[in-house]
PDB file of C-alpha atoms in Angstrom:
ATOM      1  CA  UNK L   9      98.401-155.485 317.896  1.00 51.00           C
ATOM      2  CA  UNK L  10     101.444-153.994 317.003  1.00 55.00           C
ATOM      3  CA  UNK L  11     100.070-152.919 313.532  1.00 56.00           C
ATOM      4  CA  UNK L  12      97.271-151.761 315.044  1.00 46.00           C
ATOM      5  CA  UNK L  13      99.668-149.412 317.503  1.00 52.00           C
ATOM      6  CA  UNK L  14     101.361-147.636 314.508  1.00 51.00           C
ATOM      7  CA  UNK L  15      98.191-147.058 312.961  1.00 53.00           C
ATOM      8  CA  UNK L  16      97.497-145.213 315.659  1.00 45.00           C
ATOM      9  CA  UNK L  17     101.081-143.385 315.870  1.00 49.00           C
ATOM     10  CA  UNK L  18     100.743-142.039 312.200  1.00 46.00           C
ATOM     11  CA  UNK L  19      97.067-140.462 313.009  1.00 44.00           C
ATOM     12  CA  UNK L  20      98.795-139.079 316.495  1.00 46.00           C
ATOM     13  CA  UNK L  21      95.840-140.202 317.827  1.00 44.00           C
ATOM     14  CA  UNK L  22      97.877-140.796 321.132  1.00 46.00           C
ATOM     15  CA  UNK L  23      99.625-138.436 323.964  1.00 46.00           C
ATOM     16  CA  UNK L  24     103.070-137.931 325.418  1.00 49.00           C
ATOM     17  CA  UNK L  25     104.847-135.611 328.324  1.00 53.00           C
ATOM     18  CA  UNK L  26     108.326-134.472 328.327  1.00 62.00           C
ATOM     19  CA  UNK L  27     110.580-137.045 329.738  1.00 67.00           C
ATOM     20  CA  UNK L  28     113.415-135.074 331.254  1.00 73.00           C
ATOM     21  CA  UNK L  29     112.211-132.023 332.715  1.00 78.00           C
ATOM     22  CA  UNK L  30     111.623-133.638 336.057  1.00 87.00           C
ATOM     23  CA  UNK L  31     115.220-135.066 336.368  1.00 90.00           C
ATOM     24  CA  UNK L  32     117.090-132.037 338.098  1.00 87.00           C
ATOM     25  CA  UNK L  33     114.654-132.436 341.205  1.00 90.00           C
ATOM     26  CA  UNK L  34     114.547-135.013 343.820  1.00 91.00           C
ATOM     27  CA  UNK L  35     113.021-138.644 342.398  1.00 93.00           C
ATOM     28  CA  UNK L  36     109.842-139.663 343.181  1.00 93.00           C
ATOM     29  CA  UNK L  37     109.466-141.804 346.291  1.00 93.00           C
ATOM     30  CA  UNK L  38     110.275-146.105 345.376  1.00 95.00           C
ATOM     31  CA  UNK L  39     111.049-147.237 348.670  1.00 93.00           C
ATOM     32  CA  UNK L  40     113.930-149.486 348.915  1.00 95.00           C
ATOM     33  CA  UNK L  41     115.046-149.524 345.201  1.00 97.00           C
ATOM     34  CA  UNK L  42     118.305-149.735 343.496  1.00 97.00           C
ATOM     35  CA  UNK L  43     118.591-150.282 339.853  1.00 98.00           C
ATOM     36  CA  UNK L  44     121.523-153.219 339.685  1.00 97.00           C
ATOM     37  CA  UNK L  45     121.725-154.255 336.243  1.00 97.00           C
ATOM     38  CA  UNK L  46     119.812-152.681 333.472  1.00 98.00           C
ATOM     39  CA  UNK L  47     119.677-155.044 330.554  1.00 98.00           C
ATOM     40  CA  UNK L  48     118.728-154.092 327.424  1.00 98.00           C
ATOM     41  CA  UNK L  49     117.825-156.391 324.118  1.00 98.00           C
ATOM     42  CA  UNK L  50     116.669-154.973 320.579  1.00 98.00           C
ATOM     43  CA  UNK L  51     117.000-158.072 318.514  1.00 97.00           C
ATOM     44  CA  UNK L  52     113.172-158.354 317.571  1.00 95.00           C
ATOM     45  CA  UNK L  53     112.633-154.781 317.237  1.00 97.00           C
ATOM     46  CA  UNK L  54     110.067-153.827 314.475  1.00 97.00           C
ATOM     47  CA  UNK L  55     110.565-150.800 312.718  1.00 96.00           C
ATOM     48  CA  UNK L  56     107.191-149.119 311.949  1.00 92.00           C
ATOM     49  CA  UNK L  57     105.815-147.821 308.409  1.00 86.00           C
ATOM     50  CA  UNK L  58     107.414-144.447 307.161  1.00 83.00           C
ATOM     51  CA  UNK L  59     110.234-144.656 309.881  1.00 92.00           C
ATOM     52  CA  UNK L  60     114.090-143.873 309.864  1.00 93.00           C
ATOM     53  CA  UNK L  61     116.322-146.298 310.465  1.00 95.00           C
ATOM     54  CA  UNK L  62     117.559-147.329 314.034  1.00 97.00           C
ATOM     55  CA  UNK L  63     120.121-149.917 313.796  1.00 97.00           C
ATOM     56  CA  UNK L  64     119.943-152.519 317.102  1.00 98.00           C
ATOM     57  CA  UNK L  65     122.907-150.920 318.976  1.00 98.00           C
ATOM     58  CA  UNK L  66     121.618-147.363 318.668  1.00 98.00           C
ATOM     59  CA  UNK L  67     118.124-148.850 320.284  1.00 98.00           C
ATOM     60  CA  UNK L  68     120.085-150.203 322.825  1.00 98.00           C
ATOM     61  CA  UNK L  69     122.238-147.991 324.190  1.00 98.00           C
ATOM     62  CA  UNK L  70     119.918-145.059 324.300  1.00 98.00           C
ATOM     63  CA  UNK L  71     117.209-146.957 326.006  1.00 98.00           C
ATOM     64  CA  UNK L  72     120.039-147.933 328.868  1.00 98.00           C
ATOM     65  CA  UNK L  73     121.302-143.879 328.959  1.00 97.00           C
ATOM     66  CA  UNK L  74     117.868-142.680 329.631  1.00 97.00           C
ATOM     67  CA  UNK L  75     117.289-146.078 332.166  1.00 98.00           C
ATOM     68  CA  UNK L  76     120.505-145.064 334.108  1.00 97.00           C
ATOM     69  CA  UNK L  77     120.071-141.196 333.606  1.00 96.00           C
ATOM     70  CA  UNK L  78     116.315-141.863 335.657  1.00 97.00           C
ATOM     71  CA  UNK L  79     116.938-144.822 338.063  1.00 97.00           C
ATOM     72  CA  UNK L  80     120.747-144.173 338.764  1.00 96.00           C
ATOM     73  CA  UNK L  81     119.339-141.620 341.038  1.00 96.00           C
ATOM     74  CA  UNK L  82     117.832-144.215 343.652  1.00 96.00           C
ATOM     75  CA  UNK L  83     120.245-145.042 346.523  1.00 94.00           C
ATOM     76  CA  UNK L  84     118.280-148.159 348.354  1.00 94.00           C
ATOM     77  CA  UNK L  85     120.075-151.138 349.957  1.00 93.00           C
ATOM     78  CA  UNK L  86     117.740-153.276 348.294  1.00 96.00           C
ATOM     79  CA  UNK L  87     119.112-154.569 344.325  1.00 97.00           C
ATOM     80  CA  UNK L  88     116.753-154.560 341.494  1.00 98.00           C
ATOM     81  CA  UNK L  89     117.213-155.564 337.501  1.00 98.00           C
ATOM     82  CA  UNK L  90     115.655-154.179 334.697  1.00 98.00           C
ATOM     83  CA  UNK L  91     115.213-156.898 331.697  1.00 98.00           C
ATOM     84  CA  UNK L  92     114.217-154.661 328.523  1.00 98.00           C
ATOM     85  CA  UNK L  93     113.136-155.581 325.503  1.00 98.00           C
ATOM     86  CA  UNK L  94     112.633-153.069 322.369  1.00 98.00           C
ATOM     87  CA  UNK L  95     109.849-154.468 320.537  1.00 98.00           C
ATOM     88  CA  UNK L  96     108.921-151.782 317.995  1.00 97.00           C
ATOM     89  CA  UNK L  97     110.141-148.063 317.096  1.00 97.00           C
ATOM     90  CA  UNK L  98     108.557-145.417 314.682  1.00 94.00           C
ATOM     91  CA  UNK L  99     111.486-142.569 313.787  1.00 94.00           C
ATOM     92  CA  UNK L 100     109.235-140.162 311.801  1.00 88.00           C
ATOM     93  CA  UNK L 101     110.107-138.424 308.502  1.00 85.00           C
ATOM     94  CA  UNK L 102     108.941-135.168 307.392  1.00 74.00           C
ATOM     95  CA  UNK L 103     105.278-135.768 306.903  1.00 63.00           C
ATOM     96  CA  UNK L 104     102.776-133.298 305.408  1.00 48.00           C
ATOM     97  CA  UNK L 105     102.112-130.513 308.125  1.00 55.00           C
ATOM     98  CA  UNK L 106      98.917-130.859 310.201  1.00 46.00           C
ATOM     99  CA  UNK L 107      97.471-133.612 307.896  1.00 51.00           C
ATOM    100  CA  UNK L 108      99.688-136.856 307.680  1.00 56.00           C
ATOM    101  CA  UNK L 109     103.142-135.733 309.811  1.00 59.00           C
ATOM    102  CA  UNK L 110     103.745-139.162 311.453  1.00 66.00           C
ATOM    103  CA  UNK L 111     104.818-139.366 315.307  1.00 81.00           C
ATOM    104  CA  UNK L 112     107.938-141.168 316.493  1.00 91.00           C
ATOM    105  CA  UNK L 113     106.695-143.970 318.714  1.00 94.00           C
ATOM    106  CA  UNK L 114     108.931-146.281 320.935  1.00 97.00           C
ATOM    107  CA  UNK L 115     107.557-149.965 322.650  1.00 97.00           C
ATOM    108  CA  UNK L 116     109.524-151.463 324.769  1.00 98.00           C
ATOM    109  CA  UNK L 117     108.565-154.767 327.052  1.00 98.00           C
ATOM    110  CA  UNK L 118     109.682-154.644 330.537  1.00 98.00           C
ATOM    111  CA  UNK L 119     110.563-157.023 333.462  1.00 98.00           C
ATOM    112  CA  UNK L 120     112.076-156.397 336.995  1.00 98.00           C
ATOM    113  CA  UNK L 121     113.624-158.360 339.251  1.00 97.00           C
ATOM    114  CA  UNK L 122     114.379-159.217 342.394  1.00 97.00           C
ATOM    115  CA  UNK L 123     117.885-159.512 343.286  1.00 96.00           C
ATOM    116  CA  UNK L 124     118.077-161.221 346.669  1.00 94.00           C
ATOM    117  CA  UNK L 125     114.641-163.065 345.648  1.00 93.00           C
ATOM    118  CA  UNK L 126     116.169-163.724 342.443  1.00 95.00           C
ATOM    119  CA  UNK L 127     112.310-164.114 340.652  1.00 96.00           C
ATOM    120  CA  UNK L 128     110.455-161.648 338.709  1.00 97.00           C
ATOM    121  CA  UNK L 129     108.594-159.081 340.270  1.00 97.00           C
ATOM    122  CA  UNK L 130     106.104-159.564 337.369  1.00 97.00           C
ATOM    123  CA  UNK L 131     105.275-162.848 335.958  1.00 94.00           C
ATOM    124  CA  UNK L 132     104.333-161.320 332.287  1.00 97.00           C
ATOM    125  CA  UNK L 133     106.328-158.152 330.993  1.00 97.00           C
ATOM    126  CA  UNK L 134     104.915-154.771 331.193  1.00 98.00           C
ATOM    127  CA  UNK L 135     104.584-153.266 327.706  1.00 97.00           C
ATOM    128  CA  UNK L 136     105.193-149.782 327.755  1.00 97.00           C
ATOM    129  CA  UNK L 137     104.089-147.446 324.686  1.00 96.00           C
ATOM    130  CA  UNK L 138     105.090-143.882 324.308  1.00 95.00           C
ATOM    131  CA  UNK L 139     105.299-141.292 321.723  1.00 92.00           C
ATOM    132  CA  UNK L 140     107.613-138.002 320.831  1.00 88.00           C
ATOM    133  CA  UNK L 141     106.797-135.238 323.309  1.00 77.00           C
ATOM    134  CA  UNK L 142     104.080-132.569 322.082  1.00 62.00           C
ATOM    135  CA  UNK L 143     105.534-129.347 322.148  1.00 53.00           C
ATOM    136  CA  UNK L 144     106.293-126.351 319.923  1.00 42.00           C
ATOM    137  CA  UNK L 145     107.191-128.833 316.993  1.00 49.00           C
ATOM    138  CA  UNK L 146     104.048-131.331 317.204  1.00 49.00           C
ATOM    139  CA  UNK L 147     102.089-129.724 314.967  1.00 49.00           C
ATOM    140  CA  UNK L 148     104.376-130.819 311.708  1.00 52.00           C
ATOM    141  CA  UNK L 149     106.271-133.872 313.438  1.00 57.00           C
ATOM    142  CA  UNK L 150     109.567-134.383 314.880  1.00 61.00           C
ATOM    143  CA  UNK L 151     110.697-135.804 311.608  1.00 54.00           C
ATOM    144  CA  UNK L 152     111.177-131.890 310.693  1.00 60.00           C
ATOM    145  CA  UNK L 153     112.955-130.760 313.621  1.00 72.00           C
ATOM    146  CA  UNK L 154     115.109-133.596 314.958  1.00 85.00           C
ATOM    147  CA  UNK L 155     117.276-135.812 313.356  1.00 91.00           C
ATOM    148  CA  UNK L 156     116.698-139.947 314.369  1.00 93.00           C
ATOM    149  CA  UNK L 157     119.267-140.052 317.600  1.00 95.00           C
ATOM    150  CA  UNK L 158     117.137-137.228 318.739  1.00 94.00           C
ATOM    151  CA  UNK L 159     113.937-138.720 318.166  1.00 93.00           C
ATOM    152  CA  UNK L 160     114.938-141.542 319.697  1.00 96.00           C
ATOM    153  CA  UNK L 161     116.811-139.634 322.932  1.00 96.00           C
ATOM    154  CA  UNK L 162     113.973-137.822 323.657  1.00 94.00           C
ATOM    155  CA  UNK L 163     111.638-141.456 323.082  1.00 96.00           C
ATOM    156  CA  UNK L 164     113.519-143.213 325.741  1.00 97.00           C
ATOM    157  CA  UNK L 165     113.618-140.504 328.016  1.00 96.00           C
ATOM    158  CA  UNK L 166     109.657-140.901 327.919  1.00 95.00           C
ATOM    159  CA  UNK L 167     110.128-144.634 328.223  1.00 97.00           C
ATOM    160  CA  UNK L 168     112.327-143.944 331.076  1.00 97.00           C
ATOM    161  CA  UNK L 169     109.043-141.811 332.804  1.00 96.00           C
ATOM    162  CA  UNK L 170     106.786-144.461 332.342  1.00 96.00           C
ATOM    163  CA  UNK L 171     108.414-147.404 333.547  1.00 98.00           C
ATOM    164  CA  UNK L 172     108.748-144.710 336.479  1.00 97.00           C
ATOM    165  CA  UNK L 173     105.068-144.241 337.277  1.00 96.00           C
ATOM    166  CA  UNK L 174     104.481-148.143 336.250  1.00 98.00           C
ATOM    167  CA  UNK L 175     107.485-148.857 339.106  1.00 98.00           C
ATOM    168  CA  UNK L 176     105.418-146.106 341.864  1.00 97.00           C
ATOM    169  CA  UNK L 177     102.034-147.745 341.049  1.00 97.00           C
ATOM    170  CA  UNK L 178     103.087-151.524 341.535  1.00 97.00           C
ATOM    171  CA  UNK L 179     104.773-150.214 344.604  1.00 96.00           C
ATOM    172  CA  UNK L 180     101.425-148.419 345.849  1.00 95.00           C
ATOM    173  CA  UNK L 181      98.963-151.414 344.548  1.00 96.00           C
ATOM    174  CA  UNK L 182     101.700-154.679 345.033  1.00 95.00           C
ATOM    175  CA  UNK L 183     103.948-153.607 347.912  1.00 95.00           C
ATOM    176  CA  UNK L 184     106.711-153.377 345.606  1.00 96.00           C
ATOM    177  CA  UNK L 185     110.455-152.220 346.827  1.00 96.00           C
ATOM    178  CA  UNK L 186     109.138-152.454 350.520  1.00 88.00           C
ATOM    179  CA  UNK L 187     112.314-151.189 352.962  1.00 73.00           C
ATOM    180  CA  UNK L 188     113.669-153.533 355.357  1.00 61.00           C
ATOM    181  CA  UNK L 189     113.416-151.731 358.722  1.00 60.00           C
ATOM    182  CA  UNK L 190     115.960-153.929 360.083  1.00 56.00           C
ATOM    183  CA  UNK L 191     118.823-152.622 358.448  1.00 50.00           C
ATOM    184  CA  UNK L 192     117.257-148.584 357.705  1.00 45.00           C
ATOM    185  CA  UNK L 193     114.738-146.320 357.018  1.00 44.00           C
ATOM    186  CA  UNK L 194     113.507-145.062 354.329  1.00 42.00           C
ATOM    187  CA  UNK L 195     114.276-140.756 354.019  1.00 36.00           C
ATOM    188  CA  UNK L 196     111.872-139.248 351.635  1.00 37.00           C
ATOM    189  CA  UNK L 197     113.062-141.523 348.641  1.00 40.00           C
ATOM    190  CA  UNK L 198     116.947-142.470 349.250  1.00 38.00           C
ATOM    191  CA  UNK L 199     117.539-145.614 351.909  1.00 38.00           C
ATOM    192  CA  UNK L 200     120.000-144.022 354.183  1.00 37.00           C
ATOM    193  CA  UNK L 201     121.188-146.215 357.581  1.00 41.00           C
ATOM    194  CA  UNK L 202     119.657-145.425 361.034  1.00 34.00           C
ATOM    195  CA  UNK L 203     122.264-142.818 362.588  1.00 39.00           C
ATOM    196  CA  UNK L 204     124.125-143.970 365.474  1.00 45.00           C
ATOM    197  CA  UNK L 205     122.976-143.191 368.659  1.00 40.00           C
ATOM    198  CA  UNK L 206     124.535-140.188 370.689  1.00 40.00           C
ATOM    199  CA  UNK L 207     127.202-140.169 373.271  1.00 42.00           C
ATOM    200  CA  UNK L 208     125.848-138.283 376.021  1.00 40.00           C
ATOM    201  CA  UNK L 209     128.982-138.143 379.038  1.00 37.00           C
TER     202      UNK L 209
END
């Protein structure tokens, strides 16, 4: 499987959106989350064919940047964990334009949990795939325009986006991250508490 995935990262036969241009405006609506503790292992990661170098802290510290940098923003009452394993990266090198430029590629296997539960929220890990973000510079490869800490900055940034939309549709399909309306209300996508009442003399 995983050979199979870079096989497919050094045809570019797959897609990828910009990770950060969405992080100046209000998150998307997760109900009642707040990232706790965002752990993050690289100890089995598998570096692809024709890749730079990452070494195991560099995988791990940019993955939990771009993790904080998206879910920091959530304000819910309710405590979540993010277990994160890196399980394969491509860093490309200058390729040959428009024929064999390789994309960067980043696969990371994902769990969440449930603080106050304190199970998983999914039994099996979500495996999240993503590659460098088309653009301007797609057409010959990152490799020529970024060095590796960029390629990999910008790779978690897109990992950071989809274990965002995976988060919104487990909460649409599973009920994820449901507020407690006990305790507050959910306003737009920050847990704030219910206002006291006024004093009326």
């Amino acid at each position: 499987m995983m050979r199979l995935m870079f096989g497919l990262v050094l045809l570019g036969l797959l897609g990828a959106c910009g990770g950060v241009a969405d992080l100046e405006e209000a998150p998307v609506p997760l109900g009642d989350f707040r990232l706790e503790h965002n752990i993050v292992v690289a100890s089995k990661a598998t570096k692809g064919p024709l890749s730079r170098d990452a070494s195991e802290e560099q995988l791990v510290e940019t993955v939990k940047v771009a993790m904080a940098q998206r879910f920091g923003r959530y304000e819910g009452a309710s405590r979540y964990h993010f277990g994160i394993s890196v399980e394969g990266y491509v860093l490309a090198q200058p390729g040959v334009p428009l024929v064999l430029a390789p994309k960067s590629a980043l696969i990371l296997n994902v769990t969440v949990w449930d603080d106050a539960a304190g199970a998983k929220l999914n039994d099996e890990p979500k495996q999240i795939t993503v590659l460098e973000t088309f653009g301007a510079g797609s057409v010959i490869g990152s490799g020529f325009t970024l060095n590796a800490q960029e390629q990999l900055d910008q790779l978690s940034q897109n990992a950071a986006k989809a274990v965002e939309r995976y988060l919104v549709k487990q909460q649409a399909e599973e009920g994820w991250f449901v507020p407690d309306p006990v305790d507050g209300t959910v306003i737009g996508t920050l847990t704030r508490p219910l206002p006291e009442p006024a004093v009326v003399n």
